[in-house]
Each structure stands twice: as structure tokens, then as C-alpha cells.
CSV table of N, CA and C in Angstrom, one decimal:
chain,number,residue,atom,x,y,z
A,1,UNK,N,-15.1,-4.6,-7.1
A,1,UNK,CA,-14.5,-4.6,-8.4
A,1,UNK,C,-13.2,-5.3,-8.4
A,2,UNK,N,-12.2,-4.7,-7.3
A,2,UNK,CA,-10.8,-5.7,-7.3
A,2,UNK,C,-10.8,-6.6,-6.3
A,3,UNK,N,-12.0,-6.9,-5.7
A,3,UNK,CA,-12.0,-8.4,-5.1
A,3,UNK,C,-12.2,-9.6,-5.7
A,4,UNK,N,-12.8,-9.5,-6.7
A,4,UNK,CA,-13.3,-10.5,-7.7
A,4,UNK,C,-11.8,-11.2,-8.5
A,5,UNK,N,-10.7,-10.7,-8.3
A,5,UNK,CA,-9.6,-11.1,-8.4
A,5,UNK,C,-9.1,-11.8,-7.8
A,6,UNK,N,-8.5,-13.0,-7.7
A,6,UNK,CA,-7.8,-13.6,-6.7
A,6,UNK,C,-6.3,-13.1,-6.2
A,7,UNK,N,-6.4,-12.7,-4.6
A,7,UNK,CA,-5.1,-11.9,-4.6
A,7,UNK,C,-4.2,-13.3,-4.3
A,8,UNK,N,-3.0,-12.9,-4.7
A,8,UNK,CA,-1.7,-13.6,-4.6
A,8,UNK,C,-1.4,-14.1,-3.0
A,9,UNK,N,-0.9,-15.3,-2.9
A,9,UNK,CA,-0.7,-15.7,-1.2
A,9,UNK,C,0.5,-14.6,-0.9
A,10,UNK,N,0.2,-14.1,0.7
A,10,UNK,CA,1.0,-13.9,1.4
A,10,UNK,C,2.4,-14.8,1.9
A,11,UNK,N,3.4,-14.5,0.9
A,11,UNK,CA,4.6,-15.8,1.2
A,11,UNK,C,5.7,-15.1,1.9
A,12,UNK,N,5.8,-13.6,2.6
A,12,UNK,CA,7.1,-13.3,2.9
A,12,UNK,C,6.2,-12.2,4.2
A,13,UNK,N,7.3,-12.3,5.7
A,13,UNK,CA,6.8,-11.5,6.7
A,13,UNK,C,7.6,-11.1,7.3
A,14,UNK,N,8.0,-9.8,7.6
A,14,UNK,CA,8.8,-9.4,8.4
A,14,UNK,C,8.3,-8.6,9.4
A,15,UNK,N,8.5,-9.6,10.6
A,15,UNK,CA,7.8,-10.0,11.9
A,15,UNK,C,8.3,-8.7,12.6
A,16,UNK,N,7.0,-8.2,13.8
A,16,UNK,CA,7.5,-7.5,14.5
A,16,UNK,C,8.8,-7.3,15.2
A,17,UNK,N,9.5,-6.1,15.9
A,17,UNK,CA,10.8,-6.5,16.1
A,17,UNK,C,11.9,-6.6,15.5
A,18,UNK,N,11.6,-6.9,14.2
A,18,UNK,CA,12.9,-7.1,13.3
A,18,UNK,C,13.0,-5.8,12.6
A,19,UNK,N,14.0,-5.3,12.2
A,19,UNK,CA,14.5,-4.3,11.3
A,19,UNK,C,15.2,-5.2,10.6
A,20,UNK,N,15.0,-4.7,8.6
A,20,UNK,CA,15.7,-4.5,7.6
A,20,UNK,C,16.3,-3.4,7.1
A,21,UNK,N,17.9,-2.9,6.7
A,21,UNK,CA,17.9,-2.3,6.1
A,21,UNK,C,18.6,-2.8,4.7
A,22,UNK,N,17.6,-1.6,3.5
A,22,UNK,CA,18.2,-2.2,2.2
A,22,UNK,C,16.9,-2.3,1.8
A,23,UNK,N,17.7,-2.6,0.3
A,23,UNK,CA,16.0,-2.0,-0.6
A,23,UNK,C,15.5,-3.6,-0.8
A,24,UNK,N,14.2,-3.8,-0.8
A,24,UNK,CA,14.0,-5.3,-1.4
A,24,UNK,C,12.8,-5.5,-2.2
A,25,UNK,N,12.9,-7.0,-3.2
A,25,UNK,CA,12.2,-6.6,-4.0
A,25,UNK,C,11.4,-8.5,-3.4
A,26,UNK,N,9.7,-8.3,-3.5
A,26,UNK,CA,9.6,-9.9,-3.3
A,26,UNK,C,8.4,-10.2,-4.6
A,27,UNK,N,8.0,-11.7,-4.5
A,27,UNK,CA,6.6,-11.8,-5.0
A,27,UNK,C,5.4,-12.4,-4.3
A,28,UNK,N,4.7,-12.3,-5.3
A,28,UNK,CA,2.8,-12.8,-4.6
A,28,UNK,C,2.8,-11.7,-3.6
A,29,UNK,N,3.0,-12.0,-2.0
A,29,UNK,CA,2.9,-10.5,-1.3
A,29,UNK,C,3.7,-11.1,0.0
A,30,UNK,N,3.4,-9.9,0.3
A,30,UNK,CA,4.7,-9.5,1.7
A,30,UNK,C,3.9,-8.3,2.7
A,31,UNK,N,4.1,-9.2,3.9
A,31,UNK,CA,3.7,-8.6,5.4
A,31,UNK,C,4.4,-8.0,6.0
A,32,UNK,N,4.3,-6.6,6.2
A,32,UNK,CA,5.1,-6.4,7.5
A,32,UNK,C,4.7,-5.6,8.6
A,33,UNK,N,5.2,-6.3,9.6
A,33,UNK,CA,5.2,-6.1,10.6
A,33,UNK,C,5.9,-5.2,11.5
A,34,UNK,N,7.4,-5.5,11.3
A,34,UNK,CA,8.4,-4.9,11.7
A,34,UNK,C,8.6,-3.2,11.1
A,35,UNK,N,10.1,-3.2,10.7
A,35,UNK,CA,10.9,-1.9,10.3
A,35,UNK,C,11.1,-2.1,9.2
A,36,UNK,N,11.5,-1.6,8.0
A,36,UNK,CA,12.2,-1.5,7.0
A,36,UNK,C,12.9,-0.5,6.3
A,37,UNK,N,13.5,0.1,5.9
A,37,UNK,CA,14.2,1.1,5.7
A,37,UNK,C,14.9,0.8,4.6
A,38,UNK,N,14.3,1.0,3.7
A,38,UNK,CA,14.6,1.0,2.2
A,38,UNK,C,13.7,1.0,0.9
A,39,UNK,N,13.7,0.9,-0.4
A,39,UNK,CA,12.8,0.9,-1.0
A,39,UNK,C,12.0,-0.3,-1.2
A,40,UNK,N,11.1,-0.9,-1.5
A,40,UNK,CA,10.0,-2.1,-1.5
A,40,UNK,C,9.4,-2.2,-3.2
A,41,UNK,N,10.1,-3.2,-4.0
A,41,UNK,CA,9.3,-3.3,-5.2
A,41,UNK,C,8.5,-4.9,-5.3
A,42,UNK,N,7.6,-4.8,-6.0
A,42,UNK,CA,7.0,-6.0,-5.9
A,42,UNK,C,7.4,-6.2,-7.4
A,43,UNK,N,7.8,-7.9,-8.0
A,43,UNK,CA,7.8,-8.1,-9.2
A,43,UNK,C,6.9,-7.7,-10.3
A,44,UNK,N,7.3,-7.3,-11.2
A,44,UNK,CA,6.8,-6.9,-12.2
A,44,UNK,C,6.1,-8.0,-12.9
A,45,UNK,N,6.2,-9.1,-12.7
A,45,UNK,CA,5.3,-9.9,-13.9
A,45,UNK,C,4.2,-10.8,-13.7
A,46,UNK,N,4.2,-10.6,-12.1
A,46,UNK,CA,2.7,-11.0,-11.4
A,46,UNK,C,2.3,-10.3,-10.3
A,47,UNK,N,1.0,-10.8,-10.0
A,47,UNK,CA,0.1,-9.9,-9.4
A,47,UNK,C,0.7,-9.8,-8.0
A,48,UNK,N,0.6,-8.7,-7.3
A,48,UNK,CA,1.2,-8.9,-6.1
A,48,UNK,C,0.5,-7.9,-4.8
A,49,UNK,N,0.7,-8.0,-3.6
A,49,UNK,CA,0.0,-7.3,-2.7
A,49,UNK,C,1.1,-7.2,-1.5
A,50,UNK,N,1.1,-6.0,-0.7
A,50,UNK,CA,1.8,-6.0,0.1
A,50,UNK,C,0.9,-5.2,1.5
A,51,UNK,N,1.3,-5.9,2.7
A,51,UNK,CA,0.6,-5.3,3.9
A,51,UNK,C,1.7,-4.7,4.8
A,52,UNK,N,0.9,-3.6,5.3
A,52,UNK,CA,1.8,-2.7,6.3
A,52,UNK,C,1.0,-2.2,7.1
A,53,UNK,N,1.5,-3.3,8.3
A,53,UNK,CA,0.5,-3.7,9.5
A,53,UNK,C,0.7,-2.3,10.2
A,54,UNK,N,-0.3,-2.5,11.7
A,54,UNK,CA,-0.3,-1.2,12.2
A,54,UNK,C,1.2,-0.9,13.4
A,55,UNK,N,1.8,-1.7,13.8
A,55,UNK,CA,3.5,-2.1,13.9
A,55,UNK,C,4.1,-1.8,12.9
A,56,UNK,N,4.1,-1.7,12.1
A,56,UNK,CA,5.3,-1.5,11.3
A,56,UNK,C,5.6,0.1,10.6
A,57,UNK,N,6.5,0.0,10.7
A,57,UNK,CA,7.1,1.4,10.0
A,57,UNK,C,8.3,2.0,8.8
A,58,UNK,N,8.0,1.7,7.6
A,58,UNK,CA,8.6,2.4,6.6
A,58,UNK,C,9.2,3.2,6.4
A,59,UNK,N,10.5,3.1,5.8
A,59,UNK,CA,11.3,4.7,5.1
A,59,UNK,C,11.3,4.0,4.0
A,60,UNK,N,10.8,4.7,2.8
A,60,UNK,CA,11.7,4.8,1.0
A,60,UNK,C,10.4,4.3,0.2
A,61,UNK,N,10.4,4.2,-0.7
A,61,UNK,CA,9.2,4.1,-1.8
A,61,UNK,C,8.8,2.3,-1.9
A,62,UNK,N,7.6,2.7,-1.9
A,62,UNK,CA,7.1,1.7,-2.0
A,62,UNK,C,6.2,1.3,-3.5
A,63,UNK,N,6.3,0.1,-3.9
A,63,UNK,CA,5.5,-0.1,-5.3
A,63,UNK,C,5.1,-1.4,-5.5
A,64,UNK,N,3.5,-1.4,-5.5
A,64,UNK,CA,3.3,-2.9,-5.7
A,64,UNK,C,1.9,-2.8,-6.3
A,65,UNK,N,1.5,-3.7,-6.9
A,65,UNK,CA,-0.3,-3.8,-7.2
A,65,UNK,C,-1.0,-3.3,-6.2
A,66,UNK,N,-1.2,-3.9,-5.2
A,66,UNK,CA,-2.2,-3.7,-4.1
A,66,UNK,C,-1.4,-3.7,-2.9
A,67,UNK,N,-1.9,-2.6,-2.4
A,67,UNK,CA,-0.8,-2.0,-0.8
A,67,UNK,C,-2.0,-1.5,-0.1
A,68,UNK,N,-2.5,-1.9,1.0
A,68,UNK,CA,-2.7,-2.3,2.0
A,68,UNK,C,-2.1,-1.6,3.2
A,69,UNK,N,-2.5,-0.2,3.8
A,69,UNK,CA,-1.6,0.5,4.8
A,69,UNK,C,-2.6,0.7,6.2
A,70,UNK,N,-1.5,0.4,7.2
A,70,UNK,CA,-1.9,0.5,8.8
A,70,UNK,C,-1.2,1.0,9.6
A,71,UNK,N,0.1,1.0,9.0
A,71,UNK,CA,1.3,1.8,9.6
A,71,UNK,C,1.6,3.1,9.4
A,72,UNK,N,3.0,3.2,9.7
A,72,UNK,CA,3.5,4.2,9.2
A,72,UNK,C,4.5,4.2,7.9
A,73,UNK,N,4.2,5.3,6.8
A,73,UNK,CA,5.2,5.2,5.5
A,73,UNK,C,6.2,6.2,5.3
A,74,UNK,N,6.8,6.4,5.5
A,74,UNK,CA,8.0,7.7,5.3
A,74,UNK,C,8.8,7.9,4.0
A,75,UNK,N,7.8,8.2,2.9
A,75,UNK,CA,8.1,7.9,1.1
A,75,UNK,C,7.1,7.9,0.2
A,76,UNK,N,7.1,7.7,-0.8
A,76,UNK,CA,6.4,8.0,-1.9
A,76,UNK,C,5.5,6.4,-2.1
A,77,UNK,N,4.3,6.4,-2.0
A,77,UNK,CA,3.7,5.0,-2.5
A,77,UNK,C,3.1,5.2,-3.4
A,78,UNK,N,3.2,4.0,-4.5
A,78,UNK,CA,2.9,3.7,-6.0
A,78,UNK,C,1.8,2.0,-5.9
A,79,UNK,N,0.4,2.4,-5.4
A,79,UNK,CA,-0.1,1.3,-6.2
A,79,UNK,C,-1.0,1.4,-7.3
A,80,UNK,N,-0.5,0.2,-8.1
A,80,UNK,CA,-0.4,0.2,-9.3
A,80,UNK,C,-2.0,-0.1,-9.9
A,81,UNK,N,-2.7,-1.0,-9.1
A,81,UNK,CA,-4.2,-1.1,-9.2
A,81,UNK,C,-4.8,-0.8,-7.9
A,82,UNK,N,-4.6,-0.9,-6.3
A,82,UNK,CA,-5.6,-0.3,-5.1
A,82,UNK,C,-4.6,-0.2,-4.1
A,83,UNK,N,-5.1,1.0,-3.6
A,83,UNK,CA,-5.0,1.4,-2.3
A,83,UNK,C,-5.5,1.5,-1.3
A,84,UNK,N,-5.3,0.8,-0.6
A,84,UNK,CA,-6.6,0.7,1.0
A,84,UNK,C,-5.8,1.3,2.1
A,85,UNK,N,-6.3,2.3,2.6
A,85,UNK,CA,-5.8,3.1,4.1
A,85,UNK,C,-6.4,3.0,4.9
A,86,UNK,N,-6.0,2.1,5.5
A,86,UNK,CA,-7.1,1.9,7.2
A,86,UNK,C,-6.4,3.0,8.4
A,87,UNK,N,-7.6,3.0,9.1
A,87,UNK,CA,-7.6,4.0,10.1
A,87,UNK,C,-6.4,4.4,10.9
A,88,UNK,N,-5.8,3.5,11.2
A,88,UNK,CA,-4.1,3.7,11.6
A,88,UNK,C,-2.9,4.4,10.6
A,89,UNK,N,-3.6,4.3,9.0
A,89,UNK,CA,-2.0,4.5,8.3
A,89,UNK,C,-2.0,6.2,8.4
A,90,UNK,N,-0.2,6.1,8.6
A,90,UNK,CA,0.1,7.6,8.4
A,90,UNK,C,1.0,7.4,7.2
A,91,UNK,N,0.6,8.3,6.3
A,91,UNK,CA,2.0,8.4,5.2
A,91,UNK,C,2.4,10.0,5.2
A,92,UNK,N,3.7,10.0,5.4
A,92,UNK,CA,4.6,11.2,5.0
A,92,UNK,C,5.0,10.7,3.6
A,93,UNK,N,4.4,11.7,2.8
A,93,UNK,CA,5.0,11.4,1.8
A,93,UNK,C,3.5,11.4,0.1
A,94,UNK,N,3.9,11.3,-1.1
A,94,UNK,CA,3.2,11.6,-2.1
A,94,UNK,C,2.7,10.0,-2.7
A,95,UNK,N,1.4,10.1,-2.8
A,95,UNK,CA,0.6,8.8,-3.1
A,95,UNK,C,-0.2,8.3,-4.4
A,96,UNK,N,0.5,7.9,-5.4
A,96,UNK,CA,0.1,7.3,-6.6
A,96,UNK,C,-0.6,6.4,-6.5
A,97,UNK,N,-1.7,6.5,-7.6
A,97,UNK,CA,-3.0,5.2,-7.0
A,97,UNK,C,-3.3,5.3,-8.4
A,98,UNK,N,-4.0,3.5,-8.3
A,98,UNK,CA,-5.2,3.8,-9.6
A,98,UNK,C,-6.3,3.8,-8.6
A,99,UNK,N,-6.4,2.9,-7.7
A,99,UNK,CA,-8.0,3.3,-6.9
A,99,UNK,C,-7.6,3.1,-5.4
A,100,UNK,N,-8.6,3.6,-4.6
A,100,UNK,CA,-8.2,4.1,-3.6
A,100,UNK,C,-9.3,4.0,-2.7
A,101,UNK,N,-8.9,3.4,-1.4
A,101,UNK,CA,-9.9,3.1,-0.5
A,101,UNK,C,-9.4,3.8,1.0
A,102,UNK,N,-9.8,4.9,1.5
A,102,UNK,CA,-9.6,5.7,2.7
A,102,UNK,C,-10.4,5.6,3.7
A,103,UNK,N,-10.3,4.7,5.1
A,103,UNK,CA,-11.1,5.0,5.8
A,103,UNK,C,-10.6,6.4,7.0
A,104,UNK,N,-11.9,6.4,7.9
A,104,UNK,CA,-11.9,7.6,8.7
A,104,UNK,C,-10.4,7.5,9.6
A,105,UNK,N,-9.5,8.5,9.7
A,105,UNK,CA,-8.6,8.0,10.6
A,105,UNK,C,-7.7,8.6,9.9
A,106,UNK,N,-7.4,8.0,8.3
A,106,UNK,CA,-6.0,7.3,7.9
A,106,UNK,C,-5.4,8.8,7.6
A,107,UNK,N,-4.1,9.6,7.0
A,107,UNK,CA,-3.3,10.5,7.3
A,107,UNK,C,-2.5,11.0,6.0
A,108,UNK,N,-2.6,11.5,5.4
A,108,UNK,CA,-1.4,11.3,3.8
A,108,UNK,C,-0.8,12.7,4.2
A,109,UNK,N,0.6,13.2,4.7
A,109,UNK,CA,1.0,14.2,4.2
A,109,UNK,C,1.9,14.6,3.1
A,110,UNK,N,1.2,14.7,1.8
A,110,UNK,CA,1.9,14.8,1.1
A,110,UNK,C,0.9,14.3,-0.7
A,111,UNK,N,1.0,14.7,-1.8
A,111,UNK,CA,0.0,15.0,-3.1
A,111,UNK,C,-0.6,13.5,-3.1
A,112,UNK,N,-1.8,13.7,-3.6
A,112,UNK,CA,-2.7,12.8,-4.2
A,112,UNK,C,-2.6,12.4,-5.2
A,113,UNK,N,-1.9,11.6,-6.0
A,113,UNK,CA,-1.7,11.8,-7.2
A,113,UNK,C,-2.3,10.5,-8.2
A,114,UNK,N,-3.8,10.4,-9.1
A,114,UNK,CA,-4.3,9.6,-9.6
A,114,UNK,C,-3.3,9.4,-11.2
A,115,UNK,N,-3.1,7.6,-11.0
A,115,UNK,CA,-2.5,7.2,-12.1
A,115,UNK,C,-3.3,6.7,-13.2
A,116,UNK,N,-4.0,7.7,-13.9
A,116,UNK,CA,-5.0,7.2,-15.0
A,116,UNK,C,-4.7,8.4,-16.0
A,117,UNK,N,-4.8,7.9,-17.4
A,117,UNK,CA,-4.3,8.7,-18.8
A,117,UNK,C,-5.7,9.6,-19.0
A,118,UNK,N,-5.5,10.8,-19.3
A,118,UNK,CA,-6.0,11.7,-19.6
A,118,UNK,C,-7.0,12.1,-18.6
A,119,UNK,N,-8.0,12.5,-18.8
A,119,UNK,CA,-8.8,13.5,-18.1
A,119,UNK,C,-9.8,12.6,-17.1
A,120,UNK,N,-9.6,11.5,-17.2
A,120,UNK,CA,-10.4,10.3,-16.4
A,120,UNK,C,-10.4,10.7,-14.6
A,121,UNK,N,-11.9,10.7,-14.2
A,121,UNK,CA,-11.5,10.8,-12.3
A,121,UNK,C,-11.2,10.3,-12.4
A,122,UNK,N,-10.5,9.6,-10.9
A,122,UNK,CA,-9.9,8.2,-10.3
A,122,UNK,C,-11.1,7.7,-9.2
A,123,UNK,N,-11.3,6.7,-9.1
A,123,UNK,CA,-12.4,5.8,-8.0
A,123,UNK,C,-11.6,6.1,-6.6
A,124,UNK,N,-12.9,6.8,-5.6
A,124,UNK,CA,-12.4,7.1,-4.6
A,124,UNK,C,-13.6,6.7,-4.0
A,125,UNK,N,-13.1,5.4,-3.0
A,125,UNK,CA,-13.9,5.0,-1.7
A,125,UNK,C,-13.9,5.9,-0.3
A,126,UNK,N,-14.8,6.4,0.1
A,126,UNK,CA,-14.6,7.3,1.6
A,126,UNK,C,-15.4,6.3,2.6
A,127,UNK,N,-14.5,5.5,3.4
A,127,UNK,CA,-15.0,4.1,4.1
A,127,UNK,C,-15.5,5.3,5.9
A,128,UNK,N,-16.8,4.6,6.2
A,128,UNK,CA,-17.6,5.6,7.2
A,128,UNK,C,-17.7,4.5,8.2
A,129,UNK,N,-17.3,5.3,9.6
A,129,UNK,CA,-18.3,3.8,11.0
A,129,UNK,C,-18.9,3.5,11.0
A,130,UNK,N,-20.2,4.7,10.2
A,130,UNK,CA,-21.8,4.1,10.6
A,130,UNK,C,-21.6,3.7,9.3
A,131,UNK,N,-22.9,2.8,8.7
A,131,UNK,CA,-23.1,2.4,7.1
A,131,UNK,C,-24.3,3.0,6.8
């Protein structure tokens, strides 16, 4: 359903090894690899995607279209149309979605919280080894 989209290039990477601290905001999408410690917004006026490799490790809220988790998050994540949790992500912390793709592994401590108006389920993928 949200493949059929074209996602936005990956134009920003913060490479293993590196620490940022401080909040930042980028567009199209953003890789990381490394540390960051601060909040993460993605522009508001285009589509955007952010990756958070299985190296990398988060403190503070995260918010973008499509997020992509392998790491570790230490905060509240907000995506705004998909969430993909691959088998490595840990998140400390409360998880706003409109859809949501969990495979076997991944970790959330902290609410589930579906972003859809009124009484609507939310689309929940449960990703399995075998098919």
C-alpha cells in the first residue's frame, strides 16, 4: 500500500562513530548510523523517511513520515504515515503510528498509540520467518 509511493532520496547520514548533540531537523530522509541525542523532525512540507540503523542509538522524539527502526530509541516516535520495526529495534519509549510493520524480535517499551480519528483500527503487519 505505502510502497507504491515513491520514497524521498536518502540525502543526510550520520555515519557510525559520530555523535550529535542537539535537536535537528532535515529533508527527503536521513540515515543514521551513529549517536544522536536530541530531538529529530523531518520537514513538514514533503515526504520524508528516516533510518535508524542497527548501530545507532537515539535519545528525544523522533517525527517523520516513514521511520524505519533497527536500533535503539530512547523517546517518543511519531510516524506520521509507516512504521517498520525490524528485528533489532528497541524503543524505550511511546509509539504513534498511522501503520505499522513489526517484525519478530523488535521491542517497544512503552504505549501503542494509533494516529487515526475516531473509532477506526490501525493496519498492523505481524512480519513471521517462515511465510
Amino acid at each position: 500500500m505505502f510502497n507504491k509511493r515513491k520514497q524521498p532520496p536518502i540525502r543526510t547520514l550520520i555515519a557510525q562513530g559520530s555523535r550529535i548533540d542537539g535537536n535537528m531537523t532535515f529533508q527527503d530522509g536521513l540515515r543514521i548510523d551513529g549517536a544522536l541525542v536530541g530531538d529529530i523532525h523531518a520537514a513538514e512540507d514533503q515526504p520524508s523517511i528516516l533510518v535508524v540503523s542497527e548501530s545507532a542509538d537515539v535519545t528525544g522524539a523522533i517525527h517523520a513520515d516513514h521511520i524505519i527502526i533497527n536500533g535503539h530509541v530512547r523517546g517518543p516516535v511519531h510516524a506520521h504515515l509507516m512504521l517498520e520495526l525490524q528485528p533489532k529495534a528497541r524503543i524505550e519509549g511511546d509509539v504513534h503510528y498511522r501503520a505499522l510493520e513489526m517484525h519478530q524480535g523488535a521491542t517497544i517499551s512503552g504505549q501503542m498509540v494509533p494516529m487515526l480519528p475516531g473509532d477506526v483500527k490501525p493496519t498492523l503487519v505481524l512480519a513471521a520467518n517462515n511465510k
